[in-house]
GROMACS .gro file of C-alpha atoms in nm:
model
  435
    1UNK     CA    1   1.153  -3.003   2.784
    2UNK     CA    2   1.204  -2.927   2.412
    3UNK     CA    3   1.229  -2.554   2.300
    4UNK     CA    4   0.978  -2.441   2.063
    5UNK     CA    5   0.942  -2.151   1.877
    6UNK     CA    6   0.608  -1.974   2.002
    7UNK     CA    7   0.510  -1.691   1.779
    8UNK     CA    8   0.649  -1.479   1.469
    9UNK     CA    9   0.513  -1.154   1.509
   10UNK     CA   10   0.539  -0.903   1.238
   11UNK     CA   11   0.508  -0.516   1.276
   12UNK     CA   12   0.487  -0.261   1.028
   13UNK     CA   13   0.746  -0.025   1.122
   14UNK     CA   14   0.763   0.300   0.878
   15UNK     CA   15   0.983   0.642   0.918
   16UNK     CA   16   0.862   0.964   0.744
   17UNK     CA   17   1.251   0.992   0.528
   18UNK     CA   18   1.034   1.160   0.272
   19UNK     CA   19   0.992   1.475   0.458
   20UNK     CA   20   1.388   1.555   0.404
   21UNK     CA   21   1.430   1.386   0.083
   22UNK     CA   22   1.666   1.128   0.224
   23UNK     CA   23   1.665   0.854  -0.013
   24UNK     CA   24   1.542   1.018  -0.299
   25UNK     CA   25   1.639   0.868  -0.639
   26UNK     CA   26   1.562   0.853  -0.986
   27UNK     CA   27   1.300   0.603  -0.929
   28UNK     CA   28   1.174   0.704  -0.583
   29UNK     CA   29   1.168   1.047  -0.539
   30UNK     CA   30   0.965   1.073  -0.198
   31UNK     CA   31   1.048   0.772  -0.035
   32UNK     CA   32   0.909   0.684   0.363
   33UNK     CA   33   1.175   0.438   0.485
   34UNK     CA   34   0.992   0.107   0.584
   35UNK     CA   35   1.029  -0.248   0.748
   36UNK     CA   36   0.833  -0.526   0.802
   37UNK     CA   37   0.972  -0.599   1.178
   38UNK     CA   38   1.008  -0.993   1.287
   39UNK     CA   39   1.038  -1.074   1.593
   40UNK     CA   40   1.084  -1.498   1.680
   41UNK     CA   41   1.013  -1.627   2.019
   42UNK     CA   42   1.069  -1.933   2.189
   43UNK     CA   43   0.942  -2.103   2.469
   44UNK     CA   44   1.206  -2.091   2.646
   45UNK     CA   45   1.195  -1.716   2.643
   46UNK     CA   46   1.489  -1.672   2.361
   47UNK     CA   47   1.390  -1.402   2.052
   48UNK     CA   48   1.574  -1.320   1.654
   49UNK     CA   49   1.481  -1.007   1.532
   50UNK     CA   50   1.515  -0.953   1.118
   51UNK     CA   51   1.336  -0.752   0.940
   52UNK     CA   52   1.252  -0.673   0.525
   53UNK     CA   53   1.325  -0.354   0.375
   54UNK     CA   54   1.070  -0.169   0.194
   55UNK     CA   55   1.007   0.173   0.126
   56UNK     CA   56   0.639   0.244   0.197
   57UNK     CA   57   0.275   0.116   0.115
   58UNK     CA   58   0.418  -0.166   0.002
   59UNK     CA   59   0.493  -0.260   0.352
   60UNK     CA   60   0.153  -0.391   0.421
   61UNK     CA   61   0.228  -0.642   0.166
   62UNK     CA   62   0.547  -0.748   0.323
   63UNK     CA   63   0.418  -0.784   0.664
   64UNK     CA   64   0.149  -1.016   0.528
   65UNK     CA   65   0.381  -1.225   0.364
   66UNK     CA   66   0.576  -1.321   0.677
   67UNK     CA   67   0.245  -1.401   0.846
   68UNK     CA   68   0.198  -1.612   0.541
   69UNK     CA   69   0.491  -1.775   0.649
   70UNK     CA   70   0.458  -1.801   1.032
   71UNK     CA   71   0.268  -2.131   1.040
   72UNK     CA   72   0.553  -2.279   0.874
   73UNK     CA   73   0.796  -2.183   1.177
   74UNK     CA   74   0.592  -2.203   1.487
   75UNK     CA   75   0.596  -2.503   1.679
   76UNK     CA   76   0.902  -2.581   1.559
   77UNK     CA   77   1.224  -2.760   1.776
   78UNK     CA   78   1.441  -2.469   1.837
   79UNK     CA   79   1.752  -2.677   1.835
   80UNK     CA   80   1.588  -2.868   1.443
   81UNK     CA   81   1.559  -2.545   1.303
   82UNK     CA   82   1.965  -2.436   1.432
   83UNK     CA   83   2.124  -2.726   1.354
   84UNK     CA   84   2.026  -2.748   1.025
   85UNK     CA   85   1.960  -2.353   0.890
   86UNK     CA   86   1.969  -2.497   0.497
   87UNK     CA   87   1.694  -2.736   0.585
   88UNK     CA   88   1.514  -2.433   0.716
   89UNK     CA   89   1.572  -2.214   0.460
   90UNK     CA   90   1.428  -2.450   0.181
   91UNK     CA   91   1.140  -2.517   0.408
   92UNK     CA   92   1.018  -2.121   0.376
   93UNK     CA   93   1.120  -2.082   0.058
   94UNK     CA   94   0.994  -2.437  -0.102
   95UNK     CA   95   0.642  -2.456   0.025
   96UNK     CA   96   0.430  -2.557  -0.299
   97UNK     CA   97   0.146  -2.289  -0.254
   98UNK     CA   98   0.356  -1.986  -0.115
   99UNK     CA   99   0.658  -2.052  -0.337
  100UNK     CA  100   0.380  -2.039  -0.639
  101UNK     CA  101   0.387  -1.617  -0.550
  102UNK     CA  102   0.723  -1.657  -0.657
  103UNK     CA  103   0.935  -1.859  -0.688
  104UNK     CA  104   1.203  -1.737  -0.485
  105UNK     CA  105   1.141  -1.380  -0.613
  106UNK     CA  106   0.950  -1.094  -0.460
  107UNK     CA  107   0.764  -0.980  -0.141
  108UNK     CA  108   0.735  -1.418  -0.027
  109UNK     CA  109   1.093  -1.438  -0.120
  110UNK     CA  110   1.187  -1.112   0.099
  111UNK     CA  111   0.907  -1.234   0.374
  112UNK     CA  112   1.155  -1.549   0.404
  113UNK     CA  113   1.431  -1.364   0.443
  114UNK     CA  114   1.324  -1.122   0.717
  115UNK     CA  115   1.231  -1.500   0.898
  116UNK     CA  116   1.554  -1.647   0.827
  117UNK     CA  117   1.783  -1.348   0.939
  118UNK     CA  118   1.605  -1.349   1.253
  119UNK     CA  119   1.668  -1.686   1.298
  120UNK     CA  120   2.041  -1.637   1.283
  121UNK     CA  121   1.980  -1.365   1.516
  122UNK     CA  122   1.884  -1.573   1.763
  123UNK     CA  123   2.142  -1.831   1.693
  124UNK     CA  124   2.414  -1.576   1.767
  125UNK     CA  125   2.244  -1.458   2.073
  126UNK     CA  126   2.255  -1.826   2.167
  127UNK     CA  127   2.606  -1.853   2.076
  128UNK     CA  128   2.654  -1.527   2.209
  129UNK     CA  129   2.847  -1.433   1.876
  130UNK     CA  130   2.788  -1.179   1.652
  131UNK     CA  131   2.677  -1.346   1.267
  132UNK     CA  132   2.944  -1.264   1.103
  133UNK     CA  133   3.175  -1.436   1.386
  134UNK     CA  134   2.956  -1.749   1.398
  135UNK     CA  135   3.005  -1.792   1.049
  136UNK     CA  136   3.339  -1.715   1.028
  137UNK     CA  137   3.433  -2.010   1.279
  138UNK     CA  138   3.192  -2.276   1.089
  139UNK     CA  139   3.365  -2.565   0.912
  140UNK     CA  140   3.389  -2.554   0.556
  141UNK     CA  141   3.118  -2.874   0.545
  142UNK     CA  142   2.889  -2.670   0.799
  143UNK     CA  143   2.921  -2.351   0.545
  144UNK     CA  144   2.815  -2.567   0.230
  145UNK     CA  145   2.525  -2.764   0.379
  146UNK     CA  146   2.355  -2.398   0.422
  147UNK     CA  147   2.368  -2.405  -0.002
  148UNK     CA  148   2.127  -2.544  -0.216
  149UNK     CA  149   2.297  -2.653  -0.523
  150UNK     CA  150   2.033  -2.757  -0.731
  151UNK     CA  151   2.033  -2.507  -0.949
  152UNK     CA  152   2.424  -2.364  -0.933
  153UNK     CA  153   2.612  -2.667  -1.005
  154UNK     CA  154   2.636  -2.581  -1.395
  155UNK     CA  155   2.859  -2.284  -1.226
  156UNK     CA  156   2.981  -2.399  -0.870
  157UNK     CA  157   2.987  -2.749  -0.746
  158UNK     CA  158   2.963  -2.842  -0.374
  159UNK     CA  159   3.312  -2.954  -0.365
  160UNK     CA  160   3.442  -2.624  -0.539
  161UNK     CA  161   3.253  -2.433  -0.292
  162UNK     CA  162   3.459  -2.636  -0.039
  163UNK     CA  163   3.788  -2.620  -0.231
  164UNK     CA  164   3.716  -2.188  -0.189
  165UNK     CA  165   3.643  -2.224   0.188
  166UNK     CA  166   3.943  -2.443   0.280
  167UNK     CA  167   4.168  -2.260   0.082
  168UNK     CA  168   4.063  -1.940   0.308
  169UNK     CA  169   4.058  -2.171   0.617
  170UNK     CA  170   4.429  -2.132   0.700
  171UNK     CA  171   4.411  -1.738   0.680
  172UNK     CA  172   4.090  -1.669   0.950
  173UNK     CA  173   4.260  -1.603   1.211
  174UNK     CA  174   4.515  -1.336   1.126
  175UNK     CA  175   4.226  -1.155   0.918
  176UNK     CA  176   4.013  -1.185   1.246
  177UNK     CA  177   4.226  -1.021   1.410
  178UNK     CA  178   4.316  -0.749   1.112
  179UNK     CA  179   3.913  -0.728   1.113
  180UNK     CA  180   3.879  -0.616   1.478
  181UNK     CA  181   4.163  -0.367   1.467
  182UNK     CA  182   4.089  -0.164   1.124
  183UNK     CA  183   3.756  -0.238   1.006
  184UNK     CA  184   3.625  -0.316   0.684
  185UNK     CA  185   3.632  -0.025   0.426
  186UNK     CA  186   3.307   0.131   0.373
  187UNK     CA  187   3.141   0.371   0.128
  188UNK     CA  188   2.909   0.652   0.158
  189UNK     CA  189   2.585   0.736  -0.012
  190UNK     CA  190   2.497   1.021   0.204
  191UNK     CA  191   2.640   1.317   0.036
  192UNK     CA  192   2.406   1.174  -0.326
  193UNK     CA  193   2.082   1.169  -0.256
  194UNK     CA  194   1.885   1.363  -0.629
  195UNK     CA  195   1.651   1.565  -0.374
  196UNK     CA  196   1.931   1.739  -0.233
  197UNK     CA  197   2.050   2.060  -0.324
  198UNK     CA  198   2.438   2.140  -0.480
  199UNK     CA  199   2.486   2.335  -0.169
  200UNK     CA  200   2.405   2.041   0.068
  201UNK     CA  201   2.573   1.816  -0.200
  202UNK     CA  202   2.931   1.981  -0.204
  203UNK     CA  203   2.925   2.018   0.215
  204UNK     CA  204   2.853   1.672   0.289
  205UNK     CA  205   3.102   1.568  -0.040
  206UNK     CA  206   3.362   1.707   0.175
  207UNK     CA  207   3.254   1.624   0.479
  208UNK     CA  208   3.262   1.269   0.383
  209UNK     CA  209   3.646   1.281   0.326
  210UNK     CA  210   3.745   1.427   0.585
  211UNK     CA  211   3.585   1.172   0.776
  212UNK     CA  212   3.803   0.915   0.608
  213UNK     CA  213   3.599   0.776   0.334
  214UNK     CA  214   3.770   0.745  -0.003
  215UNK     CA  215   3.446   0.660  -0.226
  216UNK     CA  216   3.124   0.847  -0.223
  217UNK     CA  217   2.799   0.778  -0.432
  218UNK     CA  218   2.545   1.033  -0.618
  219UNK     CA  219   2.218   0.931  -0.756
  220UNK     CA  220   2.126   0.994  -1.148
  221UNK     CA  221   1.951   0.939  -1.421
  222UNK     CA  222   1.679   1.187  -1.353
  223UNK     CA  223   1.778   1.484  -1.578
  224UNK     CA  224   2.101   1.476  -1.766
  225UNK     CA  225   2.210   1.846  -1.757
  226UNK     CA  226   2.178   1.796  -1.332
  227UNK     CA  227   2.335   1.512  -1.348
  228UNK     CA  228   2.657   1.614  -1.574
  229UNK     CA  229   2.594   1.973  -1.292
  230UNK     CA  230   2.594   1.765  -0.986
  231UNK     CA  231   2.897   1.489  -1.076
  232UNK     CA  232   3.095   1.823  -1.174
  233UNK     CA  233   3.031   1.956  -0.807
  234UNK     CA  234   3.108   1.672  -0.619
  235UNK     CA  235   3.481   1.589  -0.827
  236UNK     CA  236   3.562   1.940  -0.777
  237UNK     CA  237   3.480   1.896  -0.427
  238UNK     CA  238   3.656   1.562  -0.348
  239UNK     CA  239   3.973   1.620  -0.648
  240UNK     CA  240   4.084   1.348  -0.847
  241UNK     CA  241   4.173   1.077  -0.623
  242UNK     CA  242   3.823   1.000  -0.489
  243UNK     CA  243   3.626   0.722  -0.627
  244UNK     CA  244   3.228   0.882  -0.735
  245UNK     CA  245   3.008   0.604  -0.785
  246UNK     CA  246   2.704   0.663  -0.941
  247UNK     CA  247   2.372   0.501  -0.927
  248UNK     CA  248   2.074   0.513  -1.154
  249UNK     CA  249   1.781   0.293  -0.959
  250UNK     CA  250   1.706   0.166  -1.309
  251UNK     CA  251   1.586   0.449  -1.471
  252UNK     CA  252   1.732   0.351  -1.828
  253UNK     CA  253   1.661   0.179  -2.156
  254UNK     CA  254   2.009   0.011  -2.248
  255UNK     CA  255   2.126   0.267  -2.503
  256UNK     CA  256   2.004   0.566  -2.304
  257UNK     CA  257   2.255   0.405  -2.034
  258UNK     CA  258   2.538   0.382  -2.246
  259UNK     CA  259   2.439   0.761  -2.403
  260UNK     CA  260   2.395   0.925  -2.047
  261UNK     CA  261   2.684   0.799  -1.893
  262UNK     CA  262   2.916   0.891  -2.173
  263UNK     CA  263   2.806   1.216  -2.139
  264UNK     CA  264   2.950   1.231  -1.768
  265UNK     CA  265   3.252   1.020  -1.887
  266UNK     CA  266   3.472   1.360  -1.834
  267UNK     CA  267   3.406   1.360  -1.473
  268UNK     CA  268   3.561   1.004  -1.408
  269UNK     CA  269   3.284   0.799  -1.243
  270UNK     CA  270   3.423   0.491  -1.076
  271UNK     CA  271   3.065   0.216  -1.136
  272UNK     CA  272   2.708   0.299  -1.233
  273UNK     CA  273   2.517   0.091  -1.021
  274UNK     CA  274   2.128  -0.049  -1.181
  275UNK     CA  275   2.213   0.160  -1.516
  276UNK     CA  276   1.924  -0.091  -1.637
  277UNK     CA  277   1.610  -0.333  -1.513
  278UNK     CA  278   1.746  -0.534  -1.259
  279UNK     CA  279   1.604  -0.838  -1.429
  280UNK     CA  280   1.792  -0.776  -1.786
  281UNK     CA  281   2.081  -0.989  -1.742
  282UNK     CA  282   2.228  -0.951  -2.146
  283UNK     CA  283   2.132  -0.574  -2.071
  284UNK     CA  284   2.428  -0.490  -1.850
  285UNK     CA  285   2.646  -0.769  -1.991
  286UNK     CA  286   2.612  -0.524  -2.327
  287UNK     CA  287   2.651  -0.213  -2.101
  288UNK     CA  288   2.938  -0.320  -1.932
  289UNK     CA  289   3.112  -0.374  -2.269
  290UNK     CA  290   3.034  -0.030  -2.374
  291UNK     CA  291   3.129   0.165  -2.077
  292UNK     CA  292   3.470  -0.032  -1.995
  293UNK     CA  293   3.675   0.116  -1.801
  294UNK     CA  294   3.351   0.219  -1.585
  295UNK     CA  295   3.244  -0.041  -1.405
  296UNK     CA  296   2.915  -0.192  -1.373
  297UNK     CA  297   2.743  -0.278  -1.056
  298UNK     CA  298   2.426  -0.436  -0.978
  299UNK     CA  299   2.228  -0.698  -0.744
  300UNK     CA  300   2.029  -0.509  -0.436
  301UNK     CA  301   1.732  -0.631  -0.692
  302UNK     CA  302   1.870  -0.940  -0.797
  303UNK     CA  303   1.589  -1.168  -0.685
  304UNK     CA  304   1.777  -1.515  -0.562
  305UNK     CA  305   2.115  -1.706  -0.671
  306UNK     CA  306   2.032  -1.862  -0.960
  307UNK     CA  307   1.995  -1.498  -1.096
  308UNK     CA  308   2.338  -1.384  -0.932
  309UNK     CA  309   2.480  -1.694  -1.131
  310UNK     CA  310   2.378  -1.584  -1.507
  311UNK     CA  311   2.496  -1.284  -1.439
  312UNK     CA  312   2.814  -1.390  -1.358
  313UNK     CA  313   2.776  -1.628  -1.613
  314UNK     CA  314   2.698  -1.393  -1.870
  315UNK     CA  315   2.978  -1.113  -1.774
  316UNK     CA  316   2.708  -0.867  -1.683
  317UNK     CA  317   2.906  -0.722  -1.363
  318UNK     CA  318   3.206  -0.614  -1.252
  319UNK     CA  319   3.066  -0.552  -0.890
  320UNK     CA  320   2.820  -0.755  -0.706
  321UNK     CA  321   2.542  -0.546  -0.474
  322UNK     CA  322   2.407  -0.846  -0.264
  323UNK     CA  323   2.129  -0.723  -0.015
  324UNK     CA  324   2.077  -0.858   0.338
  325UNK     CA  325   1.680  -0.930   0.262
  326UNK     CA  326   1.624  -0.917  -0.073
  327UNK     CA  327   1.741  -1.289  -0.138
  328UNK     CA  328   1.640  -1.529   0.169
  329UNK     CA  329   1.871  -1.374   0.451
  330UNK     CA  330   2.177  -1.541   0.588
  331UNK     CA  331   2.118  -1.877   0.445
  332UNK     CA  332   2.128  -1.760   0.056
  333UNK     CA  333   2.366  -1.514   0.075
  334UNK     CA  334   2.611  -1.777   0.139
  335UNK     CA  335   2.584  -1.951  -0.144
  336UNK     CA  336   2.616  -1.541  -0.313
  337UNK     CA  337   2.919  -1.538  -0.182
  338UNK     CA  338   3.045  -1.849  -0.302
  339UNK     CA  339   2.934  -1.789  -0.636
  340UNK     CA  340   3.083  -1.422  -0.601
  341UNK     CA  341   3.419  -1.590  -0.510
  342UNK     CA  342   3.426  -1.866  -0.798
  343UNK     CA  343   3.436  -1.589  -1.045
  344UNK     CA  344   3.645  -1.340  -0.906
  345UNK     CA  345   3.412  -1.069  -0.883
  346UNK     CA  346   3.428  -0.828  -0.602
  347UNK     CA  347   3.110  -0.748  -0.329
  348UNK     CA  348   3.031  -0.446  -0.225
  349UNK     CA  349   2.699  -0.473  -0.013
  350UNK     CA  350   2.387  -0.276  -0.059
  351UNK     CA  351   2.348  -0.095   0.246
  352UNK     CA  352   2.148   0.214   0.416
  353UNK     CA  353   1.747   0.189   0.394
  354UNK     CA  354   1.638   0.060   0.741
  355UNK     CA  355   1.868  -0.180   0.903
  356UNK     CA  356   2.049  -0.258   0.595
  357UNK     CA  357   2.392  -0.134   0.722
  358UNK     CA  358   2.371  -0.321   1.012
  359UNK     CA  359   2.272  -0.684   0.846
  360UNK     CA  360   2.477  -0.695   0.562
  361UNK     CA  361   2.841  -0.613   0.790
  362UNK     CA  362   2.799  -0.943   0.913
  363UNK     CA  363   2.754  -1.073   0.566
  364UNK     CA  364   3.083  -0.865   0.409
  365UNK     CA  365   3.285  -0.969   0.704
  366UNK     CA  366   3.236  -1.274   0.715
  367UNK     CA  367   3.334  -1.308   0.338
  368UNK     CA  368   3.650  -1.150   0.416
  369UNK     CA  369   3.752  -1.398   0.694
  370UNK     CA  370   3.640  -1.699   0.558
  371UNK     CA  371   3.535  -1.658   0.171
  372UNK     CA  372   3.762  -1.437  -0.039
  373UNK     CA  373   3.989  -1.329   0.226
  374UNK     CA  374   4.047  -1.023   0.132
  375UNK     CA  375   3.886  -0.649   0.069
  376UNK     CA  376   4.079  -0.546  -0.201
  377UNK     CA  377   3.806  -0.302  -0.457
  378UNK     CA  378   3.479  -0.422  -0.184
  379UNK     CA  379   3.331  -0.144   0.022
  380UNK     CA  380   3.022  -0.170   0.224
  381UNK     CA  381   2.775   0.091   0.163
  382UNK     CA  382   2.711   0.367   0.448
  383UNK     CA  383   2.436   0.578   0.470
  384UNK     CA  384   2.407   0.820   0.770
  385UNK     CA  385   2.048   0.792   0.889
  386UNK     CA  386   1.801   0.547   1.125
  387UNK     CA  387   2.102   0.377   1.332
  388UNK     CA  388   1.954   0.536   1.639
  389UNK     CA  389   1.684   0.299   1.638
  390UNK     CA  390   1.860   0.028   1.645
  391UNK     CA  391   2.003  -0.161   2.015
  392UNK     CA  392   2.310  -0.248   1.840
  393UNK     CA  393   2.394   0.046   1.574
  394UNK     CA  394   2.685   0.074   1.333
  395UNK     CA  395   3.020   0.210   1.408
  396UNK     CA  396   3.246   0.370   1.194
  397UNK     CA  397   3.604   0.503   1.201
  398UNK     CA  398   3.769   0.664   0.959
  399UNK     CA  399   3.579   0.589   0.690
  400UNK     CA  400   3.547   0.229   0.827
  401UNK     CA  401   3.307  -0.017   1.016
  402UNK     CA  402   3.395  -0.175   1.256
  403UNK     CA  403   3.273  -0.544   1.351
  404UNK     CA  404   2.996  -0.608   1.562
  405UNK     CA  405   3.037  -0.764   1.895
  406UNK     CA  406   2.694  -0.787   2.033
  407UNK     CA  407   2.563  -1.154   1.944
  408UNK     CA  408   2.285  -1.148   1.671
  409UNK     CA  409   2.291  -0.999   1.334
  410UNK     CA  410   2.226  -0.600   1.474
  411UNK     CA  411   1.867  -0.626   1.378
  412UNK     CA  412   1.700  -0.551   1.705
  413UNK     CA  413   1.528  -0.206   1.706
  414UNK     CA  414   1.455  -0.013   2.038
  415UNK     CA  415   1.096  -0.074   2.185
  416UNK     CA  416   1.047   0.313   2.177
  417UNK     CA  417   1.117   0.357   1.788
  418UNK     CA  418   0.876   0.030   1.704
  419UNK     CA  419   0.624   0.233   1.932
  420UNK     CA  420   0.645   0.579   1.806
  421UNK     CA  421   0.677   0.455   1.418
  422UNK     CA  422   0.429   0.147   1.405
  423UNK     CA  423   0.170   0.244   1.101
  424UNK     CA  424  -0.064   0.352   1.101
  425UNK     CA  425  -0.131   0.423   1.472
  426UNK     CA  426   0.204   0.524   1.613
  427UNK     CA  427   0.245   0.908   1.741
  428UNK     CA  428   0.502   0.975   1.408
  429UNK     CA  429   0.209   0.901   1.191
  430UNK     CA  430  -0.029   1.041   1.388
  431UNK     CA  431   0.132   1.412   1.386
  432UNK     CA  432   0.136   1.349   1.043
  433UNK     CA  433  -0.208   1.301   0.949
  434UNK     CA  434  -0.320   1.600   1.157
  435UNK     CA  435  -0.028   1.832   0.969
   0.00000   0.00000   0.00000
């Protein structure tokens, strides 16, 4: 009998990171780590688990969005849907009355996302492959009939997105295997977060290097004299030769950008990440020119790849942030990538939040096997906190992760964190509202 897919059940999943100030920023200074939770099923008893990022009430939004979408997926052939994933992905995001909420932009966008990753979740657990490895082994022609060229062929062509995969093609192997035995270098944010004090700031500055990492991040933009305090701290406590990213949630006006962070010029920060609105493409092209040799990165808000390509376009970016379910999962991110790779620019994932880290590896990997082929200036983002919840967590090693091998994409969450943090009627948030 054919395989369908039976259900797409959503669960809002929330973690109280506010109560330690983890993931406080300049923009969201009490954050409660969230996810809207999808879970596929099939009838012939298969399941994908993806899930959205969000960081709070606006994760009853999200998980109404993916039941939004739900009716579009169930009752679907299992083996329609896998063997052709672009298809797929247009059929979420190009529905005429849900794409209207759009298009391709926001909670619908992020809804289809959370879908499609767990889609490719259950393709590698078919395949019994981890993502990154499934994609890594596709042909060039299966890798650009994920992409929807429509609206990139002004700046990358199907057959230039071919001529960059076969050009990588020959090289897969040996960086497999260079993959599996090192890692792929990875950055940390944990040492940054604004809520923290200089104290806790220094300690985990130093912890993170002697743990191997050789970039850290710190969060700014809220008061200048802290900042300029704060940036001092952490080069003292790291010396010249570590990279200090810095990262400013888009707290700034253009000029107040270019004004704050020449003010912590003297304490040699490597990028500012979202010195701007995430939508202001000519803002960080005239940013970047300012603040060169700093560099400017962006894109955990960039909404889908038509905006990735003006800013390429435009010279607004010197690193690219992709995010594992901002833009529609797997499926877009290729295309990203591509994009990323036609013009040179490095990517260095958005990570941490809830499940981030464990998503976007595939995504990073992958692009290092079969895309750019190498890792020369790209880092994945670390953040130390919520990998316990997950069946399949990160690893890292000296200041490294290293590749998945469970099939999937490393989404799955344990049945006893789901339980415990479901809002609004899970124990967590229960304790909570009696404190």
């Amino acid at each position: 009998m054919t395989e369908l897919i039976t259900a797409v059940d959503a669960v809002d999943v929330r973690f109280p990171t506010s109560l330690d100030l983890d993931g406080s920023d300049a923009m969201n200074p009490e954050p409660d780590y969230s996810a809207a939770y999808v879970t596929i099923r099939t009838s012939g008893g298969g399941e994908g688990h993806g899930l959205a990022f969000t960081v709070g009430r606006g994760n009853d939004v999200e998980v109404a969005a993916v039941r939004a979408l739900a009716p579009l997926v169930v009752g679907l052939p299992v083996d329609e849907v896998l063997g052709d994933l672009g298809a797929f992905s247009r059929r979420l995001t190009g529905d005429s009355q849900l794409r209207w909420l759009g298009p391709e932009k926001g909670a619908i966008h992020m809804a289809a996302a959370a879908v499609v990753n767990a889609v490719w979740d259950l393709y590698g657990r078919r395949e019994r492959k981890p993502v990154w490895q499934l994609l890594s082994e596709s042909s060039p022609e299966q890798l650009v009939d994920l992409v929807d060229f429509r609206y990139l062929e002004d700046a990358l062509t199907r057959d230039e997105a071919l001529d960059i995969l076969r050009r990588a093609e020959p090289g897969r192997a040996e960086r497999t295997a260079h993959l599996r035995r090192h890692g792929y270098p990875a950055y940390t944010t944990t040492p940054g977060w604004l809520g923290y004090d200089d104290e806790k700031l220094v300690r985990l500055s130093q912890e993170a290097v002697a743990d191997g990492f050789t970039q850290i991040k710190l969060k700014v933009g809220a008061d200048l004299a802290d900042d300029v305090r704060r940036l001092r701290l952490a080069r003292e406590a790291v010396g010249p030769d570590i990279r200090i990213a810095v990262d400013a949630n888009q707290a700034w006006g253009v000029r107040q950008a270019i004004d704050w962070m020449t003010a912590l010029l003297p304490h040699d920060p490597y990028w500012i990440e979202e010195p701007t609105s995430p939508d202001d493409i000519l803002g960080h092209a005239a940013i970047r020119r300012a603040l060169t040799p700093v560099k400017v990165a962006t894109g955990e808000h960039t909404h889908n790849q038509v905006m990735f390509k003006q800013l390429l376009q435009a010279g607004s970016l010197d690193v690219l942030q992709l995010d594992a379910s901002r833009t529609a999962g797997v499926t877009e991110n290729v295309a990203v990538l591509l994009l990323a790779a036609k013009f040179g620019v490095p990517v260095c994932p958005h990570a941490g939040g809830v499940g981030l880290c464990e998503m976007v590896q595939h995504l990073a990997m992958f692009d290092y096997v079969a895309v750019s082929g190498t890792t020369e200036d790209r880092v994945i983002e670390y953040v130390d906190h919520l990998h316990e919840h997950f069946t399949d967590p990160v690893r890292i090693r000296r200041g490294h992760y290293l590749p998945p091998t469970a099939p999937g994409i490393s989404a799955e969450l344990h049945a006893a964190s789901i339980a415990a943090h479901r809002f609004p009627d899970g124990p967590v948030w229960n304790r909570q509202a009696t404190a």
